[in-house]
mmCIF file of C-alpha atoms in Angstrom:
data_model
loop_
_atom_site.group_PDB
_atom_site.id
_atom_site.type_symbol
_atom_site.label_atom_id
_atom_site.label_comp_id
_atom_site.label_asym_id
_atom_site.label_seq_id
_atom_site.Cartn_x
_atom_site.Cartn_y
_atom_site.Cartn_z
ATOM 1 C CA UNK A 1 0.000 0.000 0.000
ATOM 2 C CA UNK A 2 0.986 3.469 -0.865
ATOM 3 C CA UNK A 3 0.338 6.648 0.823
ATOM 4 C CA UNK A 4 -0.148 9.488 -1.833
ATOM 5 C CA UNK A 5 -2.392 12.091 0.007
ATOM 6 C CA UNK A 6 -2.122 13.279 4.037
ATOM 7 C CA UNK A 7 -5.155 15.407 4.823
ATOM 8 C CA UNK A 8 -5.081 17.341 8.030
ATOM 9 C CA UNK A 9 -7.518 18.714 10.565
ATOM 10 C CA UNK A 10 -6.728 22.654 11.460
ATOM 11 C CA UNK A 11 -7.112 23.630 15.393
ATOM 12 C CA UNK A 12 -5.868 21.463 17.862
ATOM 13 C CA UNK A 13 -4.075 19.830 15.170
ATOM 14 C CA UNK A 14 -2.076 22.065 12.697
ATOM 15 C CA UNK A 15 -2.755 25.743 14.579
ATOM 16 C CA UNK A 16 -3.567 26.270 18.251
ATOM 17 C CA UNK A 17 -4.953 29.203 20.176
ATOM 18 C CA UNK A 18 -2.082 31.676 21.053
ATOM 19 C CA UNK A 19 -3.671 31.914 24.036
ATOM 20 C CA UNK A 20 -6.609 29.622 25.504
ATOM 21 C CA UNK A 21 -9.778 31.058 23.571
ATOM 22 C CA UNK A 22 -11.764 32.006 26.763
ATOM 23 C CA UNK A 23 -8.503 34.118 27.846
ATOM 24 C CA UNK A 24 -8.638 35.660 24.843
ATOM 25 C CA UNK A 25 -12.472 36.425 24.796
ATOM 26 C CA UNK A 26 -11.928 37.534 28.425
ATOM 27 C CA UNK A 27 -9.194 40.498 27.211
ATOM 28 C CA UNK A 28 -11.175 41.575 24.645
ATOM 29 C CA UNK A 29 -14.634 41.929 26.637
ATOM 30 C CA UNK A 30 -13.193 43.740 29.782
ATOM 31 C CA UNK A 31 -13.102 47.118 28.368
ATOM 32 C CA UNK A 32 -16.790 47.000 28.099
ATOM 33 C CA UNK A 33 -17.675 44.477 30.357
ATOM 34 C CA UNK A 34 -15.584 43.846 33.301
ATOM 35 C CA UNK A 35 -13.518 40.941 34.100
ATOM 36 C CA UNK A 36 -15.678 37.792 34.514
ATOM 37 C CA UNK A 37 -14.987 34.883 35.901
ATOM 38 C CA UNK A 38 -11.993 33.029 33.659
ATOM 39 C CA UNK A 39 -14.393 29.578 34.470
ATOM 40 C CA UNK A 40 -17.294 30.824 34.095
ATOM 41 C CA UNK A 41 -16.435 32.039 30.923
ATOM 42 C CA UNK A 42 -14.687 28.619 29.994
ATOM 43 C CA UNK A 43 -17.579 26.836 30.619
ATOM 44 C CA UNK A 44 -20.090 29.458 28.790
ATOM 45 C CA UNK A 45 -18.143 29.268 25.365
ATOM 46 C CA UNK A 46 -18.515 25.815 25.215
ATOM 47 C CA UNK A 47 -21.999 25.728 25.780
ATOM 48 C CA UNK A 48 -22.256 28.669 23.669
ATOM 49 C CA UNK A 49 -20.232 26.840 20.760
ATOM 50 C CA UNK A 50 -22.153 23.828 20.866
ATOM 51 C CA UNK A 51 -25.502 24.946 20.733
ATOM 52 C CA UNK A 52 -24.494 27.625 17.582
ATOM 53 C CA UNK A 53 -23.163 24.625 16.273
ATOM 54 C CA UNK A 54 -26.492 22.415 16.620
ATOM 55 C CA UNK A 55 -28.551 25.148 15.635
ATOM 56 C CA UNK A 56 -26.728 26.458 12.258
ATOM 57 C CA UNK A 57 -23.921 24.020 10.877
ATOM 58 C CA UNK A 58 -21.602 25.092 8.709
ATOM 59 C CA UNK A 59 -22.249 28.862 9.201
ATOM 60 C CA UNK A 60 -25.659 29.057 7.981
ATOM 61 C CA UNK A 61 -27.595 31.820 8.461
ATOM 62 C CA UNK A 62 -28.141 35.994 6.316
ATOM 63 C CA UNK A 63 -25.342 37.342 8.402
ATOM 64 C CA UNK A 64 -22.933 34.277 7.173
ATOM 65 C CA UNK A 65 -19.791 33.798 9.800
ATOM 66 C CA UNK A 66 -20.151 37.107 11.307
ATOM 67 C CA UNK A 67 -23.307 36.720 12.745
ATOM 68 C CA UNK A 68 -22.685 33.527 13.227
ATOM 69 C CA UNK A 69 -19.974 34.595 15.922
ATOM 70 C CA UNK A 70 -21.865 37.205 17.171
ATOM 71 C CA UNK A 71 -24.027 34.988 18.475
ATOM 72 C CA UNK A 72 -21.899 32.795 20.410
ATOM 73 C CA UNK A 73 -19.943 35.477 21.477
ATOM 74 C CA UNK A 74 -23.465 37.275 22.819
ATOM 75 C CA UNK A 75 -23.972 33.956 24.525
ATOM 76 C CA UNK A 76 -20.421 33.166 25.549
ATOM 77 C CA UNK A 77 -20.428 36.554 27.619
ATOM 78 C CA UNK A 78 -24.028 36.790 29.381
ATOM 79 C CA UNK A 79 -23.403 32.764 30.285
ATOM 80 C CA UNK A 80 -20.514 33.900 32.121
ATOM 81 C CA UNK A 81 -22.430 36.892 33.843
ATOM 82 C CA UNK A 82 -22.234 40.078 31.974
ATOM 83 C CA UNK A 83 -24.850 42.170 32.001
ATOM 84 C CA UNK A 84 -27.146 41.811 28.980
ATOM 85 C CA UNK A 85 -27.919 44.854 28.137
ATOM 86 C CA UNK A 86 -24.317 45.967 27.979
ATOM 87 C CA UNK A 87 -23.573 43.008 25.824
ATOM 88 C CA UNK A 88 -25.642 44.476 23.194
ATOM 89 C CA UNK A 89 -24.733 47.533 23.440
ATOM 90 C CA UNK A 90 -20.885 46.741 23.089
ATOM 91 C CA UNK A 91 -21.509 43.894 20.504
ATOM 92 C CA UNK A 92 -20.518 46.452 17.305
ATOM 93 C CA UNK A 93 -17.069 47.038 18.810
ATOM 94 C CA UNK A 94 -16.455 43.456 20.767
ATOM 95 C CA UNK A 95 -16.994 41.162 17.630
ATOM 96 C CA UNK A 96 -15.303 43.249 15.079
ATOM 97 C CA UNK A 97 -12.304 43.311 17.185
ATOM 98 C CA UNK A 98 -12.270 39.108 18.254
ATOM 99 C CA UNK A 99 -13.511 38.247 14.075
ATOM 100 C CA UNK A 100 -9.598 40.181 13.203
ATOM 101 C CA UNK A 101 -8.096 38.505 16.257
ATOM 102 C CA UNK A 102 -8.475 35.081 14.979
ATOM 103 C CA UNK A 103 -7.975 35.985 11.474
ATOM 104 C CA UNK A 104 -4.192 35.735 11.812
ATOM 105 C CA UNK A 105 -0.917 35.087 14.559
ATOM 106 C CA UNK A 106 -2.324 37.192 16.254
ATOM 107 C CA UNK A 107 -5.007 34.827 17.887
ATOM 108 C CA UNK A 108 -2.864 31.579 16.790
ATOM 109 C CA UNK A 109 0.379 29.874 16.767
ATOM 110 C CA UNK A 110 1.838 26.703 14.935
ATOM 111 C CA UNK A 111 2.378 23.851 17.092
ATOM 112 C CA UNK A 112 6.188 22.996 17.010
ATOM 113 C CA UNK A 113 5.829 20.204 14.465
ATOM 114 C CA UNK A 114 3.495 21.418 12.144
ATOM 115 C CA UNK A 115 5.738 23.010 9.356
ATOM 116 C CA UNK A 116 8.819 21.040 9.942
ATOM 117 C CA UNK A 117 6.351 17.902 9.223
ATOM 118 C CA UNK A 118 4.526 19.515 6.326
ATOM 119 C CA UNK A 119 7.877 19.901 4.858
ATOM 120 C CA UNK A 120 9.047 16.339 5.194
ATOM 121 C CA UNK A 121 5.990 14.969 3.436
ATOM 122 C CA UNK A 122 6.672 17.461 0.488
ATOM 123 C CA UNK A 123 10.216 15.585 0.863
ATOM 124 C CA UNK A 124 8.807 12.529 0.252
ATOM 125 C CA UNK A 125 6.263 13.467 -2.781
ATOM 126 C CA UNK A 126 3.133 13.235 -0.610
ATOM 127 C CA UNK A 127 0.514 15.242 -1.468
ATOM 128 C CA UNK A 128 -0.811 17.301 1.851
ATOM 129 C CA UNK A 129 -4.021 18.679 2.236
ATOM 130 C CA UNK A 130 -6.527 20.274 5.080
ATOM 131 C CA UNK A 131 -9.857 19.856 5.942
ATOM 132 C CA UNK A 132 -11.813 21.788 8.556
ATOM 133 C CA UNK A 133 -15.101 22.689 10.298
ATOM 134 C CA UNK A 134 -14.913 26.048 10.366
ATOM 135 C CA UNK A 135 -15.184 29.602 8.143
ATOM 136 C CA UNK A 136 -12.991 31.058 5.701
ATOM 137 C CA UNK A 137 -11.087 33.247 7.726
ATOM 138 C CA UNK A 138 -8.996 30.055 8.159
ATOM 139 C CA UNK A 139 -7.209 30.883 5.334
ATOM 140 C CA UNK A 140 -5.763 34.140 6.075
ATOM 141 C CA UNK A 141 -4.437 32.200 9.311
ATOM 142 C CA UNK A 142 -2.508 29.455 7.349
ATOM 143 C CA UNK A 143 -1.350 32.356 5.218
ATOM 144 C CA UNK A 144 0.097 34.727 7.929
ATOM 145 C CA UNK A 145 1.305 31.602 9.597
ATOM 146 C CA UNK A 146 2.929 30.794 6.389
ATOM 147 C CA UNK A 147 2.158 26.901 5.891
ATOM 148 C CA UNK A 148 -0.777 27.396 3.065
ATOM 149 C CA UNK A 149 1.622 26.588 0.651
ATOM 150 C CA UNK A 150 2.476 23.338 2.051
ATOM 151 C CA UNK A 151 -1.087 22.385 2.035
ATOM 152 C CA UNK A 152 -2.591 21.512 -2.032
ATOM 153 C CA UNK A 153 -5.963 22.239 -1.543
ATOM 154 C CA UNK A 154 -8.015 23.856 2.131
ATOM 155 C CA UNK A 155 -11.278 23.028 2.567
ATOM 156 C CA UNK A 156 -13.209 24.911 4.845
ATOM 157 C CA UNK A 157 -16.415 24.032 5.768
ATOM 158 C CA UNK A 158 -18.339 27.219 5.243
ATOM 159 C CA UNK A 159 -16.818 27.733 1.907
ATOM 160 C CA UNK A 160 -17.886 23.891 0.768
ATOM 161 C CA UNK A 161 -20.978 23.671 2.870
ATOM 162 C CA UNK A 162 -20.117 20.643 4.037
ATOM 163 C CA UNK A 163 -19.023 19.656 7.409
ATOM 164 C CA UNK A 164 -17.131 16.783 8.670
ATOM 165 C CA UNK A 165 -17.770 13.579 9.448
ATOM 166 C CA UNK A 166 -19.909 14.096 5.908
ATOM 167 C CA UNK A 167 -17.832 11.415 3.872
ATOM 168 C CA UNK A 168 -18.298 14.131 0.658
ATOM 169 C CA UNK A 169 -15.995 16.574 2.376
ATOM 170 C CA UNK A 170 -13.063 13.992 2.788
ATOM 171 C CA UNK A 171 -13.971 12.885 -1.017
ATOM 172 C CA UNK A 172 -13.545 16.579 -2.409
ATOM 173 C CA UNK A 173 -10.480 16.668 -1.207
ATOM 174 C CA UNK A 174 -9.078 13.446 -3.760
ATOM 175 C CA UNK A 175 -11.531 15.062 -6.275
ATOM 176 C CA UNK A 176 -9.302 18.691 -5.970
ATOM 177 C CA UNK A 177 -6.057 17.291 -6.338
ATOM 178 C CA UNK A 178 -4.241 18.341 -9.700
ATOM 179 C CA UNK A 179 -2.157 14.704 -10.363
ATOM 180 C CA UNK A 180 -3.025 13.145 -13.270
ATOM 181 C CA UNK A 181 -3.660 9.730 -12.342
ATOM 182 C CA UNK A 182 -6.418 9.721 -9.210
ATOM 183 C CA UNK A 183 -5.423 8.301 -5.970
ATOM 184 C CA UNK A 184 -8.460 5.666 -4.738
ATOM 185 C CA UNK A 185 -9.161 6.582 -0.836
ATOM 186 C CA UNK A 186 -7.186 4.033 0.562
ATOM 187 C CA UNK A 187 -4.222 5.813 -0.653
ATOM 188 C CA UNK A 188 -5.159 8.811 1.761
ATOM 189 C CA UNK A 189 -4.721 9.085 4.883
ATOM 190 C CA UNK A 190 -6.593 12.265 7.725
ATOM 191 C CA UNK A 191 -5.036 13.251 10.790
ATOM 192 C CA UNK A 192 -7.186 15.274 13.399
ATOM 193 C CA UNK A 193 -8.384 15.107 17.350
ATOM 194 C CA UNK A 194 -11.941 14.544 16.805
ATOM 195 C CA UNK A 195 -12.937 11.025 17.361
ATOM 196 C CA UNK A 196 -16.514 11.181 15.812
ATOM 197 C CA UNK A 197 -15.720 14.043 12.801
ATOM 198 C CA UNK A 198 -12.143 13.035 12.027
ATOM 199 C CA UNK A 199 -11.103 9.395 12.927
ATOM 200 C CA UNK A 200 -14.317 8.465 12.048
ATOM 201 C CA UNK A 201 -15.555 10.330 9.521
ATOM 202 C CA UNK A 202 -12.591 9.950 7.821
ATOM 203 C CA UNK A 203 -12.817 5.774 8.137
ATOM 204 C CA UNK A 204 -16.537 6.093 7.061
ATOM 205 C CA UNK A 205 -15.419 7.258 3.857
ATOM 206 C CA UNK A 206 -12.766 4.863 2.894
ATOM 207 C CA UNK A 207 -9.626 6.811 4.406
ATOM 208 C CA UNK A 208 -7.411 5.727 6.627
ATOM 209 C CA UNK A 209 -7.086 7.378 9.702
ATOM 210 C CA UNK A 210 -5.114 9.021 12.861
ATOM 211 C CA UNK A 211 -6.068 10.419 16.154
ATOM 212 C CA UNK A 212 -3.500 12.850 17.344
ATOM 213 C CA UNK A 213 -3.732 12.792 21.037
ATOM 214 C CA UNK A 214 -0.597 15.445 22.227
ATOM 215 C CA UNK A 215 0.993 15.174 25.616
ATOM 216 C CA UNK A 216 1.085 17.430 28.209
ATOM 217 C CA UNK A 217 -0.483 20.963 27.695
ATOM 218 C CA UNK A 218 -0.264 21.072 23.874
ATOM 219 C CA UNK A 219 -3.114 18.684 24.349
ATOM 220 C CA UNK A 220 -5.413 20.550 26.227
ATOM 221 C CA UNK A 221 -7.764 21.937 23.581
ATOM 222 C CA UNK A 222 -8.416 18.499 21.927
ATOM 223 C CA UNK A 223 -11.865 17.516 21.260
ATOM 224 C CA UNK A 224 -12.309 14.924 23.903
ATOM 225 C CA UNK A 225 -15.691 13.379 24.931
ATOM 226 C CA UNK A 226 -15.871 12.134 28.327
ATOM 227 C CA UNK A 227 -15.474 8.320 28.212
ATOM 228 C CA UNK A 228 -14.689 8.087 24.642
ATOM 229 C CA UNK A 229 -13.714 4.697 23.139
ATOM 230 C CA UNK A 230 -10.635 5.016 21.555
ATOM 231 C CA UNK A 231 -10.169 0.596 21.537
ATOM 232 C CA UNK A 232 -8.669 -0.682 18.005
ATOM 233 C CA UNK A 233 -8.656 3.542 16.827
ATOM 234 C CA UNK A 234 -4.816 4.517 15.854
ATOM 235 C CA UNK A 235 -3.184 7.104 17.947
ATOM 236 C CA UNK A 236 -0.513 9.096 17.187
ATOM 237 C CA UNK A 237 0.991 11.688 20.097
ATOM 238 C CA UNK A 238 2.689 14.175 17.478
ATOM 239 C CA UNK A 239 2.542 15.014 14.100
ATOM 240 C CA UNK A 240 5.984 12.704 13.541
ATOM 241 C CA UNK A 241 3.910 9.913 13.992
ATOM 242 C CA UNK A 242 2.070 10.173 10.968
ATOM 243 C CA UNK A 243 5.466 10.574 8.938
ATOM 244 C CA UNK A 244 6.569 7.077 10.743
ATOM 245 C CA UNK A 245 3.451 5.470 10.092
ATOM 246 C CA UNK A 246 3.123 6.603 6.366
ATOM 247 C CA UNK A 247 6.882 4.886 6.252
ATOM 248 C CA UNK A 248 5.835 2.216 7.698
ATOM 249 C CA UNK A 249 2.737 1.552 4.920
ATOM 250 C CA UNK A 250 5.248 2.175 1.614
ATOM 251 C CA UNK A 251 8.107 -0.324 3.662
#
């Protein structure tokens, strides 16, 4: 068997937060709203998340990503206990301002091995590509981080309308590649945290698969659900285990 085509998931696995997102929420709403409560607030954007989420996948909605946001961002801040009325009023200036924060470095960082890795599989004539639940501004993040042009094609979900673990979203990305002769799905291979959307997903649609599971702190933000099953699922711990385990399938 031969690996042709590495697809990768983006946060947690390529890009993290440059600071925790909740701490970075929490610097941006104290001008107008005080300092809450670094748990609360925690707690309250994942709620807030996950019901946006539920309720409009893939960025649906007239306002498109913007309003999106500015509705878990409304509910991130009054779940942690800021006044509602001062919410709305400071809305135009608070979303604006986190919407350019996590447009670029400035709200993310590369995790140690993501370029160094990226460049290795270029090494090796594997094709590289990402694939990730979230809106476009995405881009300009792999651009100012500088690894977009490591990656052949970047699909994000609110530009494809699509959202992982949809097996259509893991077959665009084969159907995108420019090589002439087409690589079946068992020639690829998707690398991300999220059990259900990634490992998965990815496995549902006749990919092979990794679960990237970091050590230590770098693994905080990883999408991990409380008593998840993880028996007979592949783990790798850093991105240099997916270069050892494509080795190992061309050996």
């Amino acid at each position: 068997m031969t690996i042709r085509l590495v697809t990768f998931d983006a946060l947690h696995t390529l890009v993290t937060p440059r600071l925790p997102i909740y701490a970075q929420y929490s610097q941006t709403f104290a001008p107008y709203l005080g300092v809450l409560e670094p748990g609360l607030l925690k707690q309250s954007f994942k709620v807030a998340l996950s019901q946006v989420q539920k309720e409009n996948p893939t960025y649906q909605g007239d306002s498109g990503a913007e309003g999106w946001w500015s509705e878990v961002i409304k509910r991130t801040a009054i779940g942690a206990g800021a006044d509602p009325q001062a919410v709305d009023s400071s809305l135009p200036q608070i979303v604006p301002s986190l919407m350019e924060r996590f447009s670029s470095r400035q709200g993310y960082k590369l995790f140690h091995d993501s370029l160094p890795v990226l460049r290795r599989l270029h090494q090796m004539k594997i094709h590289t590509a990402l694939i990730s639940n979230t809106d476009t501004r995405m881009l300009s993040v792999l651009k100012d981080l500088e690894i977009a042009p490591y990656l052949g094609s970047i699909l994000l979900s609110e530009a494809v309308g699509i959202e992982k673990p949809n097996a259509k979203i893991f077959r665009l990305a084969f159907s995108m590649r420019s090589e002439s002769v087409p690589t079946e799905m068992q020639g690829g291979v998707h690398v991300g945290d999220e059990l259900e959307s990634d490992y998965h997903g990815a496995r549902a649609a006749g990919m092979h698969a990794l679960l990237l599971r970091r050590a230590g702190p770098e693994g905080d933000g990883e999408h991990k659900e409380e008593g998840e099953n993880l028996q007979g699922v592949q783990v790798v711990n850093d991105l240099w285990g997916v270069v050892k385990w494509v080795e190992q399938q061309t050996t």
